[in-house]
């Protein structure tokens, strides 16, 4: 009986992400949870008027401790976690703009918070991480 229960519950465990970074565009916040428990809630900046931060769910596809945007004048993007096309979560020095839309579409965090998230994703694994962007 136990083996049958484990067999049927295994797919749920396999598809659930251990680490979730949920970005609320309307609230300009990121909530980081691990196994459903809130670890952090941080202010972010998403796309300002004229740009878009895509909504959806993704897994990280690549990570760079330091990246420079070729599209936007080699702007520094510390602790970048790319999740969809050229969109990433990354640190910013424009901390006064956190909590309101200000980016070209990426999700900006305080650099210290971006470093924390980067470290968590690296430790837990991109395959066990989900990035969720909602209105």
One Martini backbone bead per residue (centre of mass of N, CA, C, O) as a GRO file, in nm:
protein
  135
    1UNK     BB    1   0.058   0.063  -0.022
    2UNK     BB    2   0.299   0.256   0.004
    3UNK     BB    3   0.404   0.217  -0.286
    4UNK     BB    4   0.153   0.334  -0.424
    5UNK     BB    5   0.161   0.614  -0.294
    6UNK     BB    6   0.444   0.688  -0.401
    7UNK     BB    7   0.385   0.658  -0.701
    8UNK     BB    8   0.155   0.887  -0.707
    9UNK     BB    9   0.340   1.123  -0.568
   10UNK     BB   10   0.600   1.163  -0.741
   11UNK     BB   11   0.514   1.367  -0.968
   12UNK     BB   12   0.465   1.605  -0.778
   13UNK     BB   13   0.752   1.630  -0.674
   14UNK     BB   14   0.901   1.656  -0.952
   15UNK     BB   15   0.732   1.930  -1.043
   16UNK     BB   16   0.819   2.073  -0.800
   17UNK     BB   17   0.949   2.357  -0.673
   18UNK     BB   18   1.172   2.445  -0.428
   19UNK     BB   19   1.214   2.725  -0.582
   20UNK     BB   20   1.050   3.054  -0.563
   21UNK     BB   21   1.016   3.339  -0.784
   22UNK     BB   22   0.780   3.594  -0.718
   23UNK     BB   23   0.646   3.836  -0.940
   24UNK     BB   24   0.490   4.151  -0.877
   25UNK     BB   25   0.397   4.406  -1.075
   26UNK     BB   26   0.185   4.565  -0.903
   27UNK     BB   27   0.385   4.555  -0.631
   28UNK     BB   28   0.694   4.537  -0.673
   29UNK     BB   29   0.762   4.221  -0.600
   30UNK     BB   30   0.952   3.963  -0.428
   31UNK     BB   31   0.892   3.615  -0.363
   32UNK     BB   32   1.068   3.380  -0.166
   33UNK     BB   33   1.047   3.024  -0.189
   34UNK     BB   34   1.070   2.719   0.017
   35UNK     BB   35   0.856   2.483   0.023
   36UNK     BB   36   0.639   2.738   0.079
   37UNK     BB   37   0.845   2.915   0.233
   38UNK     BB   38   0.916   3.223   0.337
   39UNK     BB   39   1.223   3.407   0.296
   40UNK     BB   40   1.151   3.653   0.091
   41UNK     BB   41   1.090   4.022   0.056
   42UNK     BB   42   1.120   4.232  -0.232
   43UNK     BB   43   1.200   4.496  -0.406
   44UNK     BB   44   1.122   4.604  -0.741
   45UNK     BB   45   1.192   4.639  -1.097
   46UNK     BB   46   1.016   4.690  -1.377
   47UNK     BB   47   0.863   4.786  -1.642
   48UNK     BB   48   0.832   5.056  -1.809
   49UNK     BB   49   0.707   5.261  -2.008
   50UNK     BB   50   0.730   5.085  -2.327
   51UNK     BB   51   0.762   4.819  -2.171
   52UNK     BB   52   0.826   4.461  -2.086
   53UNK     BB   53   0.718   4.208  -1.855
   54UNK     BB   54   0.685   3.896  -1.874
   55UNK     BB   55   0.444   3.657  -1.834
   56UNK     BB   56   0.506   3.367  -1.621
   57UNK     BB   57   0.688   3.047  -1.645
   58UNK     BB   58   1.023   2.958  -1.531
   59UNK     BB   59   1.348   2.856  -1.588
   60UNK     BB   60   1.659   2.878  -1.561
   61UNK     BB   61   1.917   2.910  -1.825
   62UNK     BB   62   2.117   3.137  -1.701
   63UNK     BB   63   2.433   3.238  -1.531
   64UNK     BB   64   2.577   3.555  -1.398
   65UNK     BB   65   2.770   3.739  -1.198
   66UNK     BB   66   2.850   3.904  -1.470
   67UNK     BB   67   2.678   4.135  -1.683
   68UNK     BB   68   2.658   4.291  -2.011
   69UNK     BB   69   2.465   4.496  -2.196
   70UNK     BB   70   2.446   4.516  -2.538
   71UNK     BB   71   2.174   4.680  -2.571
   72UNK     BB   72   2.256   4.879  -2.296
   73UNK     BB   73   2.557   5.007  -2.288
   74UNK     BB   74   2.694   4.795  -2.094
   75UNK     BB   75   2.527   4.733  -1.861
   76UNK     BB   76   2.521   4.630  -1.550
   77UNK     BB   77   2.445   4.268  -1.436
   78UNK     BB   78   2.432   4.154  -1.147
   79UNK     BB   79   2.333   3.849  -1.084
   80UNK     BB   80   2.232   3.683  -1.335
   81UNK     BB   81   1.897   3.551  -1.428
   82UNK     BB   82   1.805   3.376  -1.691
   83UNK     BB   83   1.457   3.291  -1.828
   84UNK     BB   84   1.386   3.477  -2.102
   85UNK     BB   85   1.566   3.524  -2.324
   86UNK     BB   86   1.677   3.853  -2.221
   87UNK     BB   87   1.558   3.792  -1.947
   88UNK     BB   88   1.617   3.916  -1.604
   89UNK     BB   89   1.758   3.877  -1.297
   90UNK     BB   90   1.901   4.170  -1.124
   91UNK     BB   91   2.112   4.391  -1.028
   92UNK     BB   92   2.123   4.730  -0.875
   93UNK     BB   93   2.199   5.084  -0.823
   94UNK     BB   94   1.885   5.179  -0.851
   95UNK     BB   95   1.741   5.185  -0.551
   96UNK     BB   96   1.537   5.431  -0.568
   97UNK     BB   97   1.349   5.257  -0.787
   98UNK     BB   98   1.249   5.066  -0.604
   99UNK     BB   99   0.894   4.984  -0.631
  100UNK     BB  100   0.913   5.067  -0.942
  101UNK     BB  101   0.895   5.129  -1.258
  102UNK     BB  102   1.235   5.117  -1.461
  103UNK     BB  103   1.276   4.919  -1.684
  104UNK     BB  104   1.324   4.720  -1.990
  105UNK     BB  105   1.211   4.422  -1.830
  106UNK     BB  106   1.359   4.354  -1.610
  107UNK     BB  107   1.450   4.230  -1.287
  108UNK     BB  108   1.512   4.436  -1.020
  109UNK     BB  109   1.764   4.440  -0.762
  110UNK     BB  110   1.925   4.443  -0.507
  111UNK     BB  111   2.239   4.331  -0.507
  112UNK     BB  112   2.226   4.166  -0.243
  113UNK     BB  113   1.968   4.008  -0.327
  114UNK     BB  114   2.079   3.890  -0.589
  115UNK     BB  115   2.304   3.728  -0.448
  116UNK     BB  116   2.119   3.551  -0.280
  117UNK     BB  117   1.959   3.425  -0.512
  118UNK     BB  118   2.195   3.314  -0.674
  119UNK     BB  119   2.293   3.121  -0.450
  120UNK     BB  120   2.036   2.955  -0.425
  121UNK     BB  121   2.016   2.855  -0.717
  122UNK     BB  122   2.292   2.720  -0.723
  123UNK     BB  123   2.239   2.523  -0.485
  124UNK     BB  124   1.952   2.403  -0.579
  125UNK     BB  125   1.892   2.467  -0.876
  126UNK     BB  126   1.748   2.541  -1.175
  127UNK     BB  127   1.562   2.276  -1.184
  128UNK     BB  128   1.444   2.377  -0.877
  129UNK     BB  129   1.346   2.641  -1.029
  130UNK     BB  130   1.105   2.915  -1.021
  131UNK     BB  131   0.974   3.167  -1.238
  132UNK     BB  132   0.725   3.414  -1.147
  133UNK     BB  133   0.503   3.621  -1.346
  134UNK     BB  134   0.276   3.868  -1.232
  135UNK     BB  135   0.028   4.112  -1.194
   0.00000   0.00000   0.00000
